[in-house]
PDB file of C-alpha atoms in Angstrom:
ATOM      1  CA  MET A 601       0.081  -0.014  -0.007  1.00 54.00           C
ATOM      2  CA  ASP A 602       1.271   3.458  -0.708  1.00 55.00           C
ATOM      3  CA  THR A 603       0.460   5.052   2.395  1.00 55.00           C
ATOM      4  CA  LYS A 604       1.261   8.586   0.933  1.00 57.00           C
ATOM      5  CA  LYS A 605      -2.235   8.206  -0.720  1.00 59.00           C
ATOM      6  CA  LEU A 606      -3.919   7.538   2.693  1.00 65.00           C
ATOM      7  CA  ASP A 607      -5.653  10.172   4.814  1.00 78.00           C
ATOM      8  CA  LEU A 608      -7.250  10.041   8.093  1.00 82.00           C
ATOM      9  CA  ASN A 609     -10.869  10.828   6.593  1.00 86.00           C
ATOM     10  CA  LEU A 610     -10.678   7.515   4.602  1.00 89.00           C
ATOM     11  CA  LEU A 611     -10.008   5.644   7.693  1.00 89.00           C
ATOM     12  CA  VAL A 612     -12.845   7.151   9.480  1.00 90.00           C
ATOM     13  CA  THR A 613     -15.084   6.442   6.454  1.00 90.00           C
ATOM     14  CA  LEU A 614     -13.915   2.809   6.374  1.00 90.00           C
ATOM     15  CA  GLU A 615     -14.767   2.442  10.145  1.00 90.00           C
ATOM     16  CA  ALA A 616     -18.243   3.713   9.509  1.00 90.00           C
ATOM     17  CA  LEU A 617     -18.730   1.376   6.413  1.00 90.00           C
ATOM     18  CA  LEU A 618     -17.620  -1.705   8.467  1.00 89.00           C
ATOM     19  CA  THR A 619     -19.863  -0.701  11.356  1.00 88.00           C
ATOM     20  CA  GLU A 620     -23.016   0.013   9.322  1.00 87.00           C
ATOM     21  CA  LEU A 621     -22.401  -2.410   6.458  1.00 89.00           C
ATOM     22  CA  ASN A 622     -24.528   0.049   4.298  1.00 89.00           C
ATOM     23  CA  VAL A 623     -23.190   3.003   2.178  1.00 90.00           C
ATOM     24  CA  THR A 624     -26.307   5.020   2.871  1.00 90.00           C
ATOM     25  CA  LYS A 625     -26.198   4.528   6.631  1.00 89.00           C
ATOM     26  CA  ALA A 626     -22.499   5.354   6.619  1.00 90.00           C
ATOM     27  CA  ALA A 627     -23.120   8.521   4.851  1.00 91.00           C
ATOM     28  CA  ALA A 628     -25.665   9.524   7.391  1.00 89.00           C
ATOM     29  CA  ARG A 629     -23.390   8.630  10.226  1.00 88.00           C
ATOM     30  CA  LEU A 630     -20.552  10.734   8.712  1.00 89.00           C
ATOM     31  CA  HIS A 631     -22.834  13.725   7.674  1.00 89.00           C
ATOM     32  CA  LEU A 632     -21.774  13.115   3.878  1.00 90.00           C
ATOM     33  CA  SER A 633     -23.527  12.522   0.758  1.00 91.00           C
ATOM     34  CA  GLN A 634     -23.877   8.829  -0.555  1.00 92.00           C
ATOM     35  CA  PRO A 635     -22.019   9.533  -3.811  1.00 92.00           C
ATOM     36  CA  ALA A 636     -19.026  11.017  -1.600  1.00 92.00           C
ATOM     37  CA  VAL A 637     -18.920   7.841   0.522  1.00 91.00           C
ATOM     38  CA  SER A 638     -19.090   5.534  -2.512  1.00 92.00           C
ATOM     39  CA  ALA A 639     -16.240   7.311  -4.100  1.00 92.00           C
ATOM     40  CA  GLN A 640     -14.279   7.072  -0.732  1.00 92.00           C
ATOM     41  CA  LEU A 641     -15.093   3.234  -0.813  1.00 91.00           C
ATOM     42  CA  ASN A 642     -13.705   2.972  -4.228  1.00 92.00           C
ATOM     43  CA  ARG A 643     -10.390   4.801  -3.221  1.00 91.00           C
ATOM     44  CA  LEU A 644     -10.047   2.235  -0.100  1.00 91.00           C
ATOM     45  CA  ARG A 645     -10.675  -0.718  -2.353  1.00 91.00           C
ATOM     46  CA  THR A 646      -7.702   0.490  -4.555  1.00 90.00           C
ATOM     47  CA  LEU A 647      -5.586   1.194  -1.401  1.00 89.00           C
ATOM     48  CA  PHE A 648      -6.084  -2.181   0.064  1.00 89.00           C
ATOM     49  CA  ASP A 649      -6.359  -4.177  -3.068  1.00 90.00           C
ATOM     50  CA  ASP A 650      -9.499  -5.671  -1.894  1.00 92.00           C
ATOM     51  CA  PRO A 651     -13.407  -5.252  -2.303  1.00 92.00           C
ATOM     52  CA  LEU A 652     -13.615  -4.759   1.504  1.00 92.00           C
ATOM     53  CA  LEU A 653     -17.431  -5.003   1.295  1.00 92.00           C
ATOM     54  CA  VAL A 654     -19.492  -7.216  -1.095  1.00 92.00           C
ATOM     55  CA  PRO A 655     -23.216  -7.050  -1.874  1.00 87.00           C
ATOM     56  CA  ALA A 656     -25.466  -9.438  -0.009  1.00 83.00           C
ATOM     57  CA  ARG A 657     -29.248  -9.870   0.344  1.00 78.00           C
ATOM     58  CA  ARG A 658     -29.347  -7.140   2.927  1.00 76.00           C
ATOM     59  CA  GLY A 659     -26.780  -4.473   2.525  1.00 78.00           C
ATOM     60  CA  MET A 660     -23.351  -5.719   2.392  1.00 88.00           C
ATOM     61  CA  ILE A 661     -20.844  -8.130   4.239  1.00 91.00           C
ATOM     62  CA  PRO A 662     -17.160  -7.547   4.971  1.00 91.00           C
ATOM     63  CA  THR A 663     -14.468  -9.423   3.282  1.00 92.00           C
ATOM     64  CA  ALA A 664     -11.974 -11.405   5.387  1.00 92.00           C
ATOM     65  CA  LYS A 665      -9.487  -8.613   4.746  1.00 92.00           C
ATOM     66  CA  ALA A 666     -12.191  -6.115   6.204  1.00 90.00           C
ATOM     67  CA  LEU A 667     -12.726  -8.215   9.107  1.00 90.00           C
ATOM     68  CA  GLU A 668      -8.942  -8.302   9.938  1.00 91.00           C
ATOM     69  CA  LEU A 669      -8.721  -4.519   9.665  1.00 89.00           C
ATOM     70  CA  LEU A 670     -11.859  -3.617  11.975  1.00 87.00           C
ATOM     71  CA  ALA A 671     -10.444  -4.188  15.411  1.00 85.00           C
ATOM     72  CA  PRO A 672      -7.063  -2.655  14.950  1.00 88.00           C
ATOM     73  CA  LEU A 673      -8.630   0.257  12.912  1.00 87.00           C
ATOM     74  CA  ARG A 674     -11.302   1.105  15.589  1.00 84.00           C
ATOM     75  CA  GLY A 675      -8.595   0.830  18.393  1.00 82.00           C
ATOM     76  CA  SER A 676      -6.219   3.074  16.517  1.00 85.00           C
ATOM     77  CA  LEU A 677      -9.099   5.829  15.764  1.00 85.00           C
ATOM     78  CA  ASP A 678     -10.435   5.446  19.361  1.00 78.00           C
ATOM     79  CA  GLN A 679      -6.892   5.960  20.804  1.00 76.00           C
ATOM     80  CA  LEU A 680      -6.662   9.118  18.663  1.00 79.00           C
ATOM     81  CA  ARG A 681      -9.986  10.422  19.658  1.00 74.00           C
ATOM     82  CA  TYR A 682      -9.055   9.932  23.340  1.00 66.00           C
ATOM     83  CA  THR A 683      -5.680  11.760  22.875  1.00 67.00           C
ATOM     84  CA  LEU A 684      -7.517  14.723  21.298  1.00 67.00           C
ATOM     85  CA  GLN A 685     -10.447  14.809  23.453  1.00 62.00           C
ATOM     86  CA  ALA A 686      -8.643  14.218  26.906  1.00 54.00           C
ATOM     87  CA  HIS A 687      -7.044  17.779  26.659  1.00 54.00           C
ATOM     88  CA  ASN A 688     -10.157  19.508  25.777  1.00 64.00           C
ATOM     89  CA  ASP A 689     -11.696  21.952  28.322  1.00 71.00           C
ATOM     90  CA  PHE A 690     -15.523  21.631  28.593  1.00 82.00           C
ATOM     91  CA  HIS A 691     -17.301  24.917  29.404  1.00 88.00           C
ATOM     92  CA  PRO A 692     -20.931  23.562  30.189  1.00 91.00           C
ATOM     93  CA  GLU A 693     -22.499  26.940  29.949  1.00 92.00           C
ATOM     94  CA  ARG A 694     -21.362  27.589  26.227  1.00 88.00           C
ATOM     95  CA  ALA A 695     -20.737  23.901  24.913  1.00 87.00           C
ATOM     96  CA  THR A 696     -22.809  22.141  22.271  1.00 88.00           C
ATOM     97  CA  LEU A 697     -23.162  18.338  22.817  1.00 90.00           C
ATOM     98  CA  THR A 698     -25.601  15.627  22.114  1.00 92.00           C
ATOM     99  CA  VAL A 699     -25.734  12.734  24.554  1.00 95.00           C
ATOM    100  CA  ASN A 700     -27.514   9.653  23.536  1.00 95.00           C
ATOM    101  CA  ILE A 701     -28.870   7.677  26.632  1.00 97.00           C
ATOM    102  CA  ALA A 702     -30.523   4.206  26.672  1.00 96.00           C
ATOM    103  CA  CYS A 703     -32.728   3.463  29.598  1.00 95.00           C
ATOM    104  CA  THR A 704     -36.232   2.193  30.626  1.00 92.00           C
ATOM    105  CA  ASP A 705     -39.217   4.231  31.117  1.00 91.00           C
ATOM    106  CA  TYR A 706     -38.778   4.364  34.829  1.00 92.00           C
ATOM    107  CA  ILE A 707     -35.188   5.698  34.492  1.00 95.00           C
ATOM    108  CA  GLN A 708     -36.505   8.280  32.149  1.00 95.00           C
ATOM    109  CA  ALA A 709     -38.743   9.425  34.965  1.00 93.00           C
ATOM    110  CA  VAL A 710     -36.598   9.312  37.936  1.00 94.00           C
ATOM    111  CA  VAL A 711     -32.946   9.933  36.431  1.00 96.00           C
ATOM    112  CA  VAL A 712     -33.230  11.540  33.028  1.00 96.00           C
ATOM    113  CA  MET A 713     -36.039  13.977  33.827  1.00 95.00           C
ATOM    114  CA  PRO A 714     -33.956  15.600  36.663  1.00 95.00           C
ATOM    115  CA  LEU A 715     -30.817  15.576  34.428  1.00 97.00           C
ATOM    116  CA  VAL A 716     -32.684  17.428  31.605  1.00 97.00           C
ATOM    117  CA  LEU A 717     -33.994  20.100  33.931  1.00 96.00           C
ATOM    118  CA  ALA A 718     -30.477  20.518  35.343  1.00 96.00           C
ATOM    119  CA  LEU A 719     -28.949  20.859  32.114  1.00 96.00           C
ATOM    120  CA  ARG A 720     -31.450  23.624  30.972  1.00 95.00           C
ATOM    121  CA  GLN A 721     -29.751  25.555  33.974  1.00 94.00           C
ATOM    122  CA  LYS A 722     -26.140  24.490  33.730  1.00 95.00           C
ATOM    123  CA  ALA A 723     -25.591  23.668  30.034  1.00 95.00           C
ATOM    124  CA  PRO A 724     -28.284  24.907  27.804  1.00 94.00           C
ATOM    125  CA  GLY A 725     -26.333  23.639  24.700  1.00 93.00           C
ATOM    126  CA  VAL A 726     -26.326  20.020  25.891  1.00 94.00           C
ATOM    127  CA  ARG A 727     -29.168  18.039  24.530  1.00 94.00           C
ATOM    128  CA  ILE A 728     -30.340  14.429  25.442  1.00 96.00           C
ATOM    129  CA  ALA A 729     -31.649  11.886  22.971  1.00 95.00           C
ATOM    130  CA  VAL A 730     -33.337   8.901  24.873  1.00 96.00           C
ATOM    131  CA  HIS A 731     -33.350   5.590  23.219  1.00 95.00           C
ATOM    132  CA  HIS A 732     -35.058   2.193  23.959  1.00 91.00           C
ATOM    133  CA  PHE A 733     -33.090   0.001  26.451  1.00 92.00           C
ATOM    134  CA  ASP A 734     -32.369  -3.442  24.822  1.00 90.00           C
ATOM    135  CA  PRO A 735     -30.056  -5.404  27.191  1.00 88.00           C
ATOM    136  CA  THR A 736     -29.025  -7.520  24.178  1.00 88.00           C
ATOM    137  CA  GLN A 737     -27.578  -4.653  22.272  1.00 89.00           C
ATOM    138  CA  VAL A 738     -25.900  -2.559  25.071  1.00 89.00           C
ATOM    139  CA  GLU A 739     -22.179  -3.576  24.511  1.00 87.00           C
ATOM    140  CA  HIS A 740     -22.514  -3.184  20.643  1.00 87.00           C
ATOM    141  CA  GLN A 741     -24.443   0.240  20.786  1.00 90.00           C
ATOM    142  CA  LEU A 742     -21.907   1.571  23.200  1.00 90.00           C
ATOM    143  CA  ALA A 743     -18.795   0.184  21.156  1.00 86.00           C
ATOM    144  CA  THR A 744     -20.177   1.765  17.863  1.00 85.00           C
ATOM    145  CA  GLY A 745     -21.114   5.095  19.580  1.00 86.00           C
ATOM    146  CA  GLU A 746     -24.820   4.838  18.629  1.00 90.00           C
ATOM    147  CA  ILE A 747     -25.382   5.101  22.452  1.00 94.00           C
ATOM    148  CA  ASP A 748     -23.178   7.292  24.786  1.00 95.00           C
ATOM    149  CA  ILE A 749     -24.555   6.038  28.111  1.00 96.00           C
ATOM    150  CA  VAL A 750     -26.809   3.350  29.497  1.00 96.00           C
ATOM    151  CA  ILE A 751     -28.623   3.706  32.942  1.00 96.00           C
ATOM    152  CA  ALA A 752     -29.837   0.368  33.917  1.00 93.00           C
ATOM    153  CA  THR A 753     -29.279  -2.634  36.054  1.00 90.00           C
ATOM    154  CA  PRO A 754     -25.660  -4.028  35.206  1.00 83.00           C
ATOM    155  CA  THR A 755     -25.074  -7.412  33.845  1.00 79.00           C
ATOM    156  CA  THR A 756     -22.193  -9.610  34.580  1.00 67.00           C
ATOM    157  CA  GLY A 757     -21.550 -10.238  30.915  1.00 65.00           C
ATOM    158  CA  ASN A 758     -20.433  -6.762  29.891  1.00 67.00           C
ATOM    159  CA  VAL A 759     -17.165  -7.047  31.456  1.00 66.00           C
ATOM    160  CA  HIS A 760     -15.514  -4.663  29.004  1.00 75.00           C
ATOM    161  CA  LEU A 761     -17.819  -1.636  29.902  1.00 87.00           C
ATOM    162  CA  ARG A 762     -17.167   0.962  32.694  1.00 91.00           C
ATOM    163  CA  THR A 763     -19.803   1.095  35.569  1.00 92.00           C
ATOM    164  CA  HIS A 764     -20.552   3.391  38.253  1.00 94.00           C
ATOM    165  CA  HIS A 765     -23.317   2.312  40.779  1.00 94.00           C
ATOM    166  CA  LEU A 766     -25.950   5.135  41.291  1.00 96.00           C
ATOM    167  CA  PHE A 767     -28.403   3.665  43.721  1.00 95.00           C
ATOM    168  CA  ASP A 768     -30.348   0.621  45.009  1.00 93.00           C
ATOM    169  CA  GLU A 769     -34.047   0.646  44.397  1.00 93.00           C
ATOM    170  CA  SER A 770     -36.888  -1.293  46.170  1.00 91.00           C
ATOM    171  CA  TYR A 771     -40.488  -1.777  45.481  1.00 91.00           C
ATOM    172  CA  VAL A 772     -43.533  -0.362  47.399  1.00 91.00           C
ATOM    173  CA  LEU A 773     -47.167  -1.320  47.184  1.00 93.00           C
ATOM    174  CA  ILE A 774     -49.378   1.580  46.163  1.00 93.00           C
ATOM    175  CA  GLY A 775     -53.176   1.905  46.059  1.00 92.00           C
ATOM    176  CA  ARG A 776     -55.611   4.991  46.109  1.00 91.00           C
ATOM    177  CA  ARG A 777     -55.887   7.102  49.239  1.00 89.00           C
ATOM    178  CA  GLU A 778     -58.171   5.287  51.871  1.00 85.00           C
ATOM    179  CA  HIS A 779     -58.102   2.157  49.940  1.00 90.00           C
ATOM    180  CA  PRO A 780     -60.482   0.090  52.043  1.00 86.00           C
ATOM    181  CA  SER A 781     -58.351  -3.280  51.762  1.00 87.00           C
ATOM    182  CA  LEU A 782     -54.958  -1.719  52.424  1.00 86.00           C
ATOM    183  CA  THR A 783     -53.462  -1.673  55.974  1.00 83.00           C
ATOM    184  CA  ASN A 784     -50.159  -1.801  57.574  1.00 81.00           C
ATOM    185  CA  ASN A 785     -48.529  -5.385  58.018  1.00 81.00           C
ATOM    186  CA  LEU A 786     -50.546  -6.645  54.906  1.00 86.00           C
ATOM    187  CA  THR A 787     -50.477 -10.469  55.051  1.00 88.00           C
ATOM    188  CA  MET A 788     -49.371 -12.547  52.004  1.00 91.00           C
ATOM    189  CA  GLU A 789     -52.752 -14.099  51.646  1.00 91.00           C
ATOM    190  CA  SER A 790     -54.610 -10.531  51.813  1.00 90.00           C
ATOM    191  CA  TYR A 791     -52.134  -9.113  49.274  1.00 91.00           C
ATOM    192  CA  ALA A 792     -52.825 -11.885  46.916  1.00 91.00           C
ATOM    193  CA  LYS A 793     -56.633 -11.197  47.120  1.00 91.00           C
ATOM    194  CA  LEU A 794     -56.238  -7.626  45.862  1.00 93.00           C
ATOM    195  CA  GLU A 795     -56.665  -6.658  42.158  1.00 94.00           C
ATOM    196  CA  HIS A 796     -53.140  -6.076  40.701  1.00 95.00           C
ATOM    197  CA  VAL A 797     -51.298  -4.180  37.940  1.00 95.00           C
ATOM    198  CA  ILE A 798     -47.973  -5.632  36.807  1.00 93.00           C
ATOM    199  CA  VAL A 799     -45.352  -4.421  34.296  1.00 91.00           C
ATOM    200  CA  SER A 800     -44.305  -6.819  31.447  1.00 88.00           C
ATOM    201  CA  PRO A 801     -41.600  -4.908  29.478  1.00 78.00           C
ATOM    202  CA  ALA A 802     -42.073  -7.375  26.613  1.00 75.00           C
ATOM    203  CA  GLY A 803     -45.857  -7.324  26.797  1.00 78.00           C
ATOM    204  CA  GLY A 804     -48.425  -9.720  27.410  1.00 83.00           C
ATOM    205  CA  SER A 805     -47.292 -11.579  30.533  1.00 87.00           C
ATOM    206  CA  PHE A 806     -49.452 -11.822  33.559  1.00 91.00           C
ATOM    207  CA  SER A 807     -46.689 -13.211  35.872  1.00 89.00           C
ATOM    208  CA  THR A 808     -43.416 -11.906  37.458  1.00 88.00           C
ATOM    209  CA  PRO A 809     -41.011 -13.379  40.007  1.00 88.00           C
ATOM    210  CA  VAL A 810     -43.372 -12.066  42.679  1.00 90.00           C
ATOM    211  CA  ASP A 811     -45.902 -14.657  41.425  1.00 90.00           C
ATOM    212  CA  ASP A 812     -43.342 -17.284  41.568  1.00 91.00           C
ATOM    213  CA  MET A 813     -42.509 -16.363  45.221  1.00 90.00           C
ATOM    214  CA  LEU A 814     -46.319 -16.429  46.192  1.00 91.00           C
ATOM    215  CA  ALA A 815     -46.835 -19.839  44.500  1.00 93.00           C
ATOM    216  CA  VAL A 816     -44.097 -21.432  46.896  1.00 93.00           C
ATOM    217  CA  PHE A 817     -46.448 -20.590  49.699  1.00 92.00           C
ATOM    218  CA  GLY A 818     -49.499 -21.443  47.965  1.00 93.00           C
ATOM    219  CA  HIS A 819     -51.059 -18.145  46.778  1.00 93.00           C
ATOM    220  CA  HIS A 820     -51.895 -16.862  43.492  1.00 93.00           C
ATOM    221  CA  ARG A 821     -52.660 -13.080  42.964  1.00 93.00           C
ATOM    222  CA  LYS A 822     -55.272 -11.757  40.696  1.00 92.00           C
ATOM    223  CA  VAL A 823     -53.619  -9.705  37.962  1.00 94.00           C
ATOM    224  CA  VAL A 824     -56.360  -7.666  36.116  1.00 94.00           C
ATOM    225  CA  LEU A 825     -53.846  -5.642  33.961  1.00 95.00           C
ATOM    226  CA  SER A 826     -50.387  -6.236  32.358  1.00 94.00           C
ATOM    227  CA  ALA A 827     -48.823  -3.048  31.207  1.00 92.00           C
ATOM    228  CA  THR A 828     -45.468  -2.342  29.212  1.00 89.00           C
ATOM    229  CA  SER A 829     -44.657   0.816  31.156  1.00 89.00           C
ATOM    230  CA  PHE A 830     -44.560   1.952  34.774  1.00 89.00           C
ATOM    231  CA  LEU A 831     -45.397   5.587  33.709  1.00 88.00           C
ATOM    232  CA  PHE A 832     -49.155   5.424  33.470  1.00 87.00           C
ATOM    233  CA  ILE A 833     -49.625   3.111  36.593  1.00 91.00           C
ATOM    234  CA  PRO A 834     -49.921   5.983  39.160  1.00 90.00           C
ATOM    235  CA  ASP A 835     -52.804   7.296  37.228  1.00 91.00           C
ATOM    236  CA  ILE A 836     -54.816   4.390  37.023  1.00 92.00           C
ATOM    237  CA  ILE A 837     -54.159   3.485  40.581  1.00 93.00           C
ATOM    238  CA  SER A 838     -55.151   6.588  41.863  1.00 89.00           C
ATOM    239  CA  GLY A 839     -58.629   6.196  40.376  1.00 88.00           C
ATOM    240  CA  SER A 840     -59.464   2.902  40.978  1.00 92.00           C
ATOM    241  CA  GLU A 841     -59.453  -0.395  43.518  1.00 93.00           C
ATOM    242  CA  MET A 842     -56.460  -1.874  41.912  1.00 95.00           C
ATOM    243  CA  VAL A 843     -52.836  -1.869  43.371  1.00 95.00           C
ATOM    244  CA  ALA A 844     -49.558  -2.115  42.122  1.00 94.00           C
ATOM    245  CA  LEU A 845     -45.838  -2.799  43.077  1.00 93.00           C
ATOM    246  CA  VAL A 846     -43.897   0.080  41.937  1.00 93.00           C
ATOM    247  CA  PRO A 847     -40.217   1.300  42.302  1.00 93.00           C
ATOM    248  CA  ARG A 848     -39.978   3.675  45.263  1.00 92.00           C
ATOM    249  CA  ARG A 849     -38.601   6.678  43.511  1.00 92.00           C
ATOM    250  CA  LEU A 850     -41.250   6.548  40.886  1.00 91.00           C
ATOM    251  CA  ILE A 851     -43.774   8.112  43.317  1.00 89.00           C
ATOM    252  CA  SER A 852     -41.382   9.826  45.705  1.00 84.00           C
ATOM    253  CA  ASN A 853     -42.727  13.257  44.607  1.00 79.00           C
ATOM    254  CA  ASP A 854     -46.271  12.200  44.181  1.00 78.00           C
ATOM    255  CA  SER A 855     -46.991   9.986  47.297  1.00 73.00           C
ATOM    256  CA  THR A 856     -49.896  12.184  48.634  1.00 81.00           C
ATOM    257  CA  ARG A 857     -52.053  10.643  45.981  1.00 86.00           C
ATOM    258  CA  PHE A 858     -51.543   7.060  47.248  1.00 89.00           C
ATOM    259  CA  SER A 859     -51.713   4.703  50.066  1.00 89.00           C
ATOM    260  CA  VAL A 860     -48.095   3.498  50.136  1.00 90.00           C
ATOM    261  CA  PHE A 861     -46.817   0.317  51.920  1.00 89.00           C
ATOM    262  CA  ASP A 862     -43.639  -1.561  52.363  1.00 88.00           C
ATOM    263  CA  ILE A 863     -44.117  -5.128  52.160  1.00 86.00           C
ATOM    264  CA  PRO A 864     -41.612  -6.654  54.760  1.00 82.00           C
ATOM    265  CA  TRP A 865     -41.820 -10.265  53.361  1.00 83.00           C
ATOM    266  CA  LEU A 866     -41.198  -8.882  49.738  1.00 81.00           C
ATOM    267  CA  ALA A 867     -37.493  -8.760  49.177  1.00 74.00           C
ATOM    268  CA  GLU A 868     -37.525  -7.538  45.736  1.00 76.00           C
ATOM    269  CA  GLN A 869     -34.790  -5.063  45.016  1.00 84.00           C
ATOM    270  CA  PHE A 870     -32.551  -4.048  42.002  1.00 90.00           C
ATOM    271  CA  GLU A 871     -29.438  -1.931  41.306  1.00 93.00           C
ATOM    272  CA  VAL A 872     -29.154   0.960  38.780  1.00 95.00           C
ATOM    273  CA  SER A 873     -25.879   1.925  37.518  1.00 95.00           C
ATOM    274  CA  LEU A 874     -24.150   4.245  34.897  1.00 96.00           C
ATOM    275  CA  VAL A 875     -22.638   2.163  32.025  1.00 94.00           C
ATOM    276  CA  TRP A 876     -20.328   3.594  29.281  1.00 94.00           C
ATOM    277  CA  HIS A 877     -17.562   2.446  27.030  1.00 91.00           C
ATOM    278  CA  GLU A 878     -13.940   3.054  27.163  1.00 85.00           C
ATOM    279  CA  ARG A 879     -14.164   5.220  23.830  1.00 83.00           C
ATOM    280  CA  ASN A 880     -16.141   7.940  25.693  1.00 85.00           C
ATOM    281  CA  HIS A 881     -14.304   7.758  28.952  1.00 86.00           C
ATOM    282  CA  SER A 882     -11.821  10.627  28.239  1.00 80.00           C
ATOM    283  CA  HIS A 883     -14.284  12.812  26.444  1.00 86.00           C
ATOM    284  CA  ALA A 884     -14.449  15.958  28.533  1.00 86.00           C
ATOM    285  CA  GLY A 885     -18.124  16.706  27.636  1.00 90.00           C
ATOM    286  CA  GLN A 886     -19.261  13.136  28.145  1.00 92.00           C
ATOM    287  CA  ARG A 887     -17.420  13.111  31.472  1.00 91.00           C
ATOM    288  CA  TRP A 888     -19.190  16.172  32.611  1.00 93.00           C
ATOM    289  CA  VAL A 889     -22.584  14.716  32.005  1.00 95.00           C
ATOM    290  CA  ARG A 890     -21.692  11.460  33.780  1.00 95.00           C
ATOM    291  CA  GLU A 891     -20.569  13.341  36.726  1.00 94.00           C
ATOM    292  CA  THR A 892     -23.677  15.575  36.743  1.00 96.00           C
ATOM    293  CA  VAL A 893     -25.911  12.283  36.639  1.00 97.00           C
ATOM    294  CA  ILE A 894     -23.796  10.785  39.721  1.00 96.00           C
ATOM    295  CA  ALA A 895     -24.086  14.181  41.602  1.00 95.00           C
ATOM    296  CA  LEU A 896     -28.029  14.161  41.016  1.00 95.00           C
ATOM    297  CA  ASN A 897     -28.229  10.663  42.379  1.00 94.00           C
ATOM    298  CA  ASP A 898     -26.013  10.724  45.480  1.00 84.00           C
TER     299      ASP A 898
END
């Protein structure tokens, strides 16, 4: 290869093409026209004396040579980005930055909303894009830069990602104010007889681990509504005889509408953490946003 003909922009284009496996998507990622990216792909094919990407039924697939190039190429470009970004000063009051966050609806309500309100005061040029949380795609999305931050319960499989523990969350039982069947020290039997709303993120399920635990003791609760989101549950509970287990922070600022009870025999808890990739670790703006999330959840 004649390295005199190689420039950094070509390598950035190659990274985008090998990530997207589609000229149109790579062009959008790079903010270039499709013909410009196609022309750069032709130059890359000449430089590497290899087609790099070949047509397939859906988009394109990389050649063996392209697959060999991907990891060292991405590592080298990431190192260059870190070197350049690590020395940048970040001034939140005048900075412009878009941060992509993947999280559940519950996290949107209890973590992202306070973050956005804080940013409007401290960093009005920083905007947040919220994405659907798919635990099977977390590592890929963070590695490719599609997502900057994940706020979720961490999994043991993502060993290459950085994490920071934000808080531990527990569940409380809520019903409308003066619900006739809700009292302190609610027994498991009395709890099971209530009409319940549960959340099934994938949709359609009428059972959760709570039901498995109840079954061990010979109880079966009456689930009358299976929802895909926690966010509308407070409204439907406040105007009905139904009850629901919800994360404590979800109703911390709205508890006057409900009767709220701790369930001593229910040990359901989960951890919420901030998760990011090494590629963003040294980025001054991304670091400032992460620190702001951490400060808001201390």
